[in-house]
XYZ file of C-alpha atoms in Angstrom:
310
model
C 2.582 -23.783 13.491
C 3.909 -19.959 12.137
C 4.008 -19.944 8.675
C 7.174 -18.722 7.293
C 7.192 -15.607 4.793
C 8.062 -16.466 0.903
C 10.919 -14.570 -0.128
C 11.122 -15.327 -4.168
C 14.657 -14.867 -4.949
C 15.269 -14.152 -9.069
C 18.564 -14.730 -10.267
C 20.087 -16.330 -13.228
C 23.208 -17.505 -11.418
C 22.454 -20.486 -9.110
C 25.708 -19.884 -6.719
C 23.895 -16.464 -5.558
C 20.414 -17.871 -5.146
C 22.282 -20.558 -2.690
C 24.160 -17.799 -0.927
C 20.605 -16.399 -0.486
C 19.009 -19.246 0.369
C 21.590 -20.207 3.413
C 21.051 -17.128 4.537
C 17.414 -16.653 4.991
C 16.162 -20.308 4.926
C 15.952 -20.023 8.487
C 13.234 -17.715 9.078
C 12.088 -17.721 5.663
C 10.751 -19.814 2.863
C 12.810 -19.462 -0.675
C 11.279 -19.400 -3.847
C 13.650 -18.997 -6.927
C 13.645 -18.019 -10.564
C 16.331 -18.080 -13.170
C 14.657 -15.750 -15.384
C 12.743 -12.622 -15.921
C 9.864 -14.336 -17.538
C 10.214 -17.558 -14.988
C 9.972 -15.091 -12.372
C 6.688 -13.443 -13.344
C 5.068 -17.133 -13.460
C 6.761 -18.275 -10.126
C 5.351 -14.970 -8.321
C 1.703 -15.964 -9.192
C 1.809 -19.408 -8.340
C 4.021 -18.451 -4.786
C 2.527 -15.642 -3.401
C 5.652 -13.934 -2.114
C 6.257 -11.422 0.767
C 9.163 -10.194 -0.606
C 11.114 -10.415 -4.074
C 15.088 -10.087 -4.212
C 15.623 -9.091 -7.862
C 18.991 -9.625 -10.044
C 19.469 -6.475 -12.144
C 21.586 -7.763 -14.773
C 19.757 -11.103 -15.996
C 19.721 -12.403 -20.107
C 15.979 -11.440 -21.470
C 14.528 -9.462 -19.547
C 16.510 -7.059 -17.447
C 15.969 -6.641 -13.144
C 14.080 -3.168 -13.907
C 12.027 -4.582 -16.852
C 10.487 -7.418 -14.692
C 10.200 -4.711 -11.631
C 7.859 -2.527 -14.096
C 5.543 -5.632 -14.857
C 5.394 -6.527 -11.054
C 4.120 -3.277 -10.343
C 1.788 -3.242 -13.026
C -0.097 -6.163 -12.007
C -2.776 -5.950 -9.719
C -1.883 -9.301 -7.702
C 1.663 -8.153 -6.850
C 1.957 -4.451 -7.533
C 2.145 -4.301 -3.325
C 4.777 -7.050 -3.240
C 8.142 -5.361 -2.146
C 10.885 -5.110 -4.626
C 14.845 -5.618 -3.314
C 17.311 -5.004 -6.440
C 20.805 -7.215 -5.694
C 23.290 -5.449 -7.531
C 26.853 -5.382 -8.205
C 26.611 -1.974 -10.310
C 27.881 1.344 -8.974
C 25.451 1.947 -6.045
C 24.221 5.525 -6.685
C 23.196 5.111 -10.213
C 21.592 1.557 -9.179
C 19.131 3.102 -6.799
C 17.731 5.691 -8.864
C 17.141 3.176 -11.684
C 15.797 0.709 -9.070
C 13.634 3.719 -7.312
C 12.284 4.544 -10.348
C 10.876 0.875 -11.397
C 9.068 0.432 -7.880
C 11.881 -1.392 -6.071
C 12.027 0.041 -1.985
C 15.992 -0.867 -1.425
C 18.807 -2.245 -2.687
C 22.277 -4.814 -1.823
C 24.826 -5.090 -3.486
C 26.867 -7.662 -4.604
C 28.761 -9.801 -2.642
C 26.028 -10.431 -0.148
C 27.280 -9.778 3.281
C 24.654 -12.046 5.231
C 24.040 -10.391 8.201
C 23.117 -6.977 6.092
C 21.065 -8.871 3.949
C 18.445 -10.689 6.607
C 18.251 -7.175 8.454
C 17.371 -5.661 5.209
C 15.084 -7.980 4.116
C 13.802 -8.594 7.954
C 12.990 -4.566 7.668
C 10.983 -4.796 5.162
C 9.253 -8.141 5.768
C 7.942 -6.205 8.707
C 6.824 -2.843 7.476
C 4.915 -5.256 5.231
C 3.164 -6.877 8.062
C 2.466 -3.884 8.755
C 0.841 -2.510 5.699
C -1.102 -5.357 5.183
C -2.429 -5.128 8.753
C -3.532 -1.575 8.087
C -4.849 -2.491 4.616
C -6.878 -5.499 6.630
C -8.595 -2.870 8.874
C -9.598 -0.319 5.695
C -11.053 -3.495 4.337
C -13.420 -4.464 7.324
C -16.698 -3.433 8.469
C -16.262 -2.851 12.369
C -19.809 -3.369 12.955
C -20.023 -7.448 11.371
C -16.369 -8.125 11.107
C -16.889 -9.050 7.341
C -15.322 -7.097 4.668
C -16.425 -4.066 3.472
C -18.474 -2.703 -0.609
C -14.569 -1.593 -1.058
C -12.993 -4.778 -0.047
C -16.005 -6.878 -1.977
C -15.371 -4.619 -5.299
C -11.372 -5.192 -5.345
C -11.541 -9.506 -4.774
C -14.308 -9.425 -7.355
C -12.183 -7.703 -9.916
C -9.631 -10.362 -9.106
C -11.752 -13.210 -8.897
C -12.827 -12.027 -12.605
C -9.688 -12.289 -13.703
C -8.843 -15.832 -12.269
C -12.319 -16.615 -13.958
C -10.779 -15.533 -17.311
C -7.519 -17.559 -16.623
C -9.229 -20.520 -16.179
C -12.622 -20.775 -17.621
C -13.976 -21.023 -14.088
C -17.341 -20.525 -12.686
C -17.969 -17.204 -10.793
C -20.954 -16.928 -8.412
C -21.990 -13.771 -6.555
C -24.875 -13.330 -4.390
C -26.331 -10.292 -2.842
C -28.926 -10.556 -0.027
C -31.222 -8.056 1.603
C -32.546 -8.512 5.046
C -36.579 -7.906 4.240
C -38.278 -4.541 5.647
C -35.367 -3.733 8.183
C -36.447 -0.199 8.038
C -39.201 -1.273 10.152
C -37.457 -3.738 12.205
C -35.348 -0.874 13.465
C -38.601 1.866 13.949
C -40.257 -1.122 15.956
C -36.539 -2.314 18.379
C -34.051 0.487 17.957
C -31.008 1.134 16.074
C -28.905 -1.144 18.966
C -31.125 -3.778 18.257
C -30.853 -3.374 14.537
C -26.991 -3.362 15.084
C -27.784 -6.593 16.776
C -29.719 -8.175 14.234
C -26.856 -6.810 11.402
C -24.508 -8.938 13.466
C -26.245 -12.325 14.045
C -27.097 -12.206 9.893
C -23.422 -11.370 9.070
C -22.294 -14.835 11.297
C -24.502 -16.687 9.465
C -22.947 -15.684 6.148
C -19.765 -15.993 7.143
C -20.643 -19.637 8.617
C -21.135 -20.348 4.531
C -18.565 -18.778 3.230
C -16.021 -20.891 4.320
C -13.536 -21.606 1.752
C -10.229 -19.809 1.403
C -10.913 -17.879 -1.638
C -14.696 -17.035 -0.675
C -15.603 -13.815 0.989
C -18.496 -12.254 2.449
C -19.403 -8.718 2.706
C -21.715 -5.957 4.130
C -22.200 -4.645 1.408
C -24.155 -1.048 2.745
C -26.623 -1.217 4.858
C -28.681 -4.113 5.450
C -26.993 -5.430 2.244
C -24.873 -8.179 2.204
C -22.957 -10.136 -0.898
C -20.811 -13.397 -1.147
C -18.215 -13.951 -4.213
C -18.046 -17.794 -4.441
C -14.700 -18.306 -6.810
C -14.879 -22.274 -9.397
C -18.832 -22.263 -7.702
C -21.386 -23.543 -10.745
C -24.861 -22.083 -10.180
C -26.374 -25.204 -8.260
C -24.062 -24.665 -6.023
C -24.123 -20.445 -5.524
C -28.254 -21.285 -5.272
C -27.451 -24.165 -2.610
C -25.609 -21.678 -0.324
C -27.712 -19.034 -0.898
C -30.733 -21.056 0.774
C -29.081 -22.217 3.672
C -27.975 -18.904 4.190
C -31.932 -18.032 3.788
C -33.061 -20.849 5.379
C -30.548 -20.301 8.690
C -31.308 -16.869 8.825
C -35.226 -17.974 9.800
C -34.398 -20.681 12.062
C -32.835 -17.743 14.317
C -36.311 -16.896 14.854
C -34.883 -13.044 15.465
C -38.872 -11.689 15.966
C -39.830 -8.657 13.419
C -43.068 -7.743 14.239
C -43.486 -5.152 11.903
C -42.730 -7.455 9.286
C -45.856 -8.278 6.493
C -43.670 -11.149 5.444
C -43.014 -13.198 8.566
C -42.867 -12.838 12.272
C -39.166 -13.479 12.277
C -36.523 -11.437 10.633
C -36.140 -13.280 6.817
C -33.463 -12.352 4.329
C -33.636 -12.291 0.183
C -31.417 -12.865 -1.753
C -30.325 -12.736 -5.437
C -27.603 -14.947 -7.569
C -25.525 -14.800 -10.803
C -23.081 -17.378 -12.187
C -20.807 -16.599 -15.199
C -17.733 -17.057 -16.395
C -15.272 -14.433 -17.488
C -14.974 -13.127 -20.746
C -12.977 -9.763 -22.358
C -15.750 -6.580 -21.788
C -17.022 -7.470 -18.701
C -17.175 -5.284 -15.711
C -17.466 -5.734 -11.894
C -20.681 -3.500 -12.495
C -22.007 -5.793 -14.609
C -22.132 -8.850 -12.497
C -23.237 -6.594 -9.122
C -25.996 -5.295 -11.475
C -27.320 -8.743 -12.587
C -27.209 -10.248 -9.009
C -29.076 -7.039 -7.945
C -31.814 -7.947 -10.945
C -32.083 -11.301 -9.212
C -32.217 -9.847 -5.940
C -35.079 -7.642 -6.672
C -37.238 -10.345 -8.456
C -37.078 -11.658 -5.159
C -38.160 -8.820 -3.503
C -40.949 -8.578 -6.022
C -42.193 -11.939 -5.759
C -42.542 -12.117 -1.923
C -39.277 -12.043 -0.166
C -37.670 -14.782 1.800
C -36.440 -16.729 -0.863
C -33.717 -17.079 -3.453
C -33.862 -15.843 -7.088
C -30.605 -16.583 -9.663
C -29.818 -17.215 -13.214
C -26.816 -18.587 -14.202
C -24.579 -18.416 -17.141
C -26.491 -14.879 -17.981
C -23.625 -12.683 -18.135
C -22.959 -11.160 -21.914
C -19.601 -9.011 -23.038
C -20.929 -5.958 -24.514
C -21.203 -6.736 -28.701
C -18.349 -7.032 -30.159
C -15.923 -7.679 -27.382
C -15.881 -11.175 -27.228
């Protein structure tokens, strides 16, 4: 079944959100908000494709709540329609200048509207398509160290919203140097590949993500996961990566290719950095590594806010 786009339609006058909503509730699904400030909480909780913004609303004006859309990380790349009935010219420079992409004007003339809006719903496809592919590594079809730093730093956030758990783990497959001086860079690429499915065989839940992180680096950000349960992935993950029995002869550790891996738990609190949770999990990774490999290190709840900032 297609899912339908979300169109969030803000408006404090019901008649126009049902004029809206007749004509796009075909080939869309409608959100709605009365308010500025009821639109800001609707837009986190909806998602939306596309927002079709009143100008003139009590509170908080159209442009006002257009600034603090574009201002937050989680829908600054949502696109903006003002509906307007003011004069048209001055309306789009105001609107232009807050981060909207078009206007309408008042009284909606249906058919104008769903092209407009149908435009734009597809440029955004499009965007996000190309935004998808800067995101990926090409070689494992996970995501990318840029794609892994940006959900982290939103993941932090939700963490700090709702006094949720935050696990990250960062593996290493053990002596790969060698692995590749002893089969070859193909086979190397190989061996990148059948590690990165097993990962992504564990991270499985919508919010989860897996990464190559550089390398023969990998990483996992495991959103409302308490430590127990970061450390249970982390050895399956270990433990599946043996069973492929992938032989590394020029490995001290073991005959197969074996992974190690490091993991943090924390919850988020004002000071904290991305940095700060990739360098703990890195800690953890290397007391691995410095204890024998193949096998899984962690410490939870270990994460501090520098003094003075909590």
């Amino acid at each position: 079944m297609t899912v339908k786009p979300v169109i969030l339609v803000v408006d404090d006058e019901i008649a126009n959100i049902e004029i809206v909503s007749a004509a796009l509730d075909d080939d869309y699904e409608i959100s709605f908000a009365l308010s500025g400030n009821q639109a800001l909480e609707i837009a986190h909780a909806a998602g939306p494709d596309l927002i079709l913004l009143d100008v003139l609303m009590p509170g908080l004006n159209g442009y006002e709540v257009c600034r603090l859309f574009k201002r937050d990380a989680a829908l600054s790349d949502v696109p903006v329609i003002f509906t307007t009935s003011l004069d048209a010219t001055e309306a789009e420079v105001l609107g232009l200048s807050a981060g909207a992409i078009d206007y309408v004007t008042k009284p909606f003339q249906p058919s104008a509207l769903r092209r407009r809006v149908g435009n734009h719903i597809e440029m955004k496809r499009m965007r996000d398509q190309l935004a998808g592919l800067a995101m990926q590594d090409h070689l494992t079809g996970l995501g990318n160290r840029r794609m892994l730093e940006q959900r982290l730093q939103g993941e932090m956030r939700q963490s700090g919203r709702d006094g949720s758990d935050l696990t990250l783990i960062l593996m290493d497959i053990d002596h790969f140097k060698r692995f590749n001086d002893t089969y070859g860079h193909l086979e190397g690429d190989r061996c990148l590949q059948r590690v990165a499915a097993v990962l992504g065989s564990h991270v499985n839940r919508g919010r989860d993500v897996g990464a190559r992180y550089g390398g023969e680096e990998f990483a996992c950000i495991l959103p409302d996961t308490c430590h127990a349960g970061g450390m249970t992935v982390a050895e399956a993950i270990r433990a599946d990566v043996e069973a492929m029995a992938i032989p590394h002869a020029g490995s001290p550790v073991s005959p197969v290719v074996t992974v190690s891996l490091g993991v943090t738990t924390g919850t988020f609190l004002p000071g904290m950095t991305a940095d700060m949770w990739i360098s703990k999990a890195d800690q953890m990774l290397y007391r691995s590594k410095e204890t024998g490999r193949n096998r899984v290190t962690g410490e939870g709840a270990a994460l501090a806010p520098p003094p003075g900032r909590r």
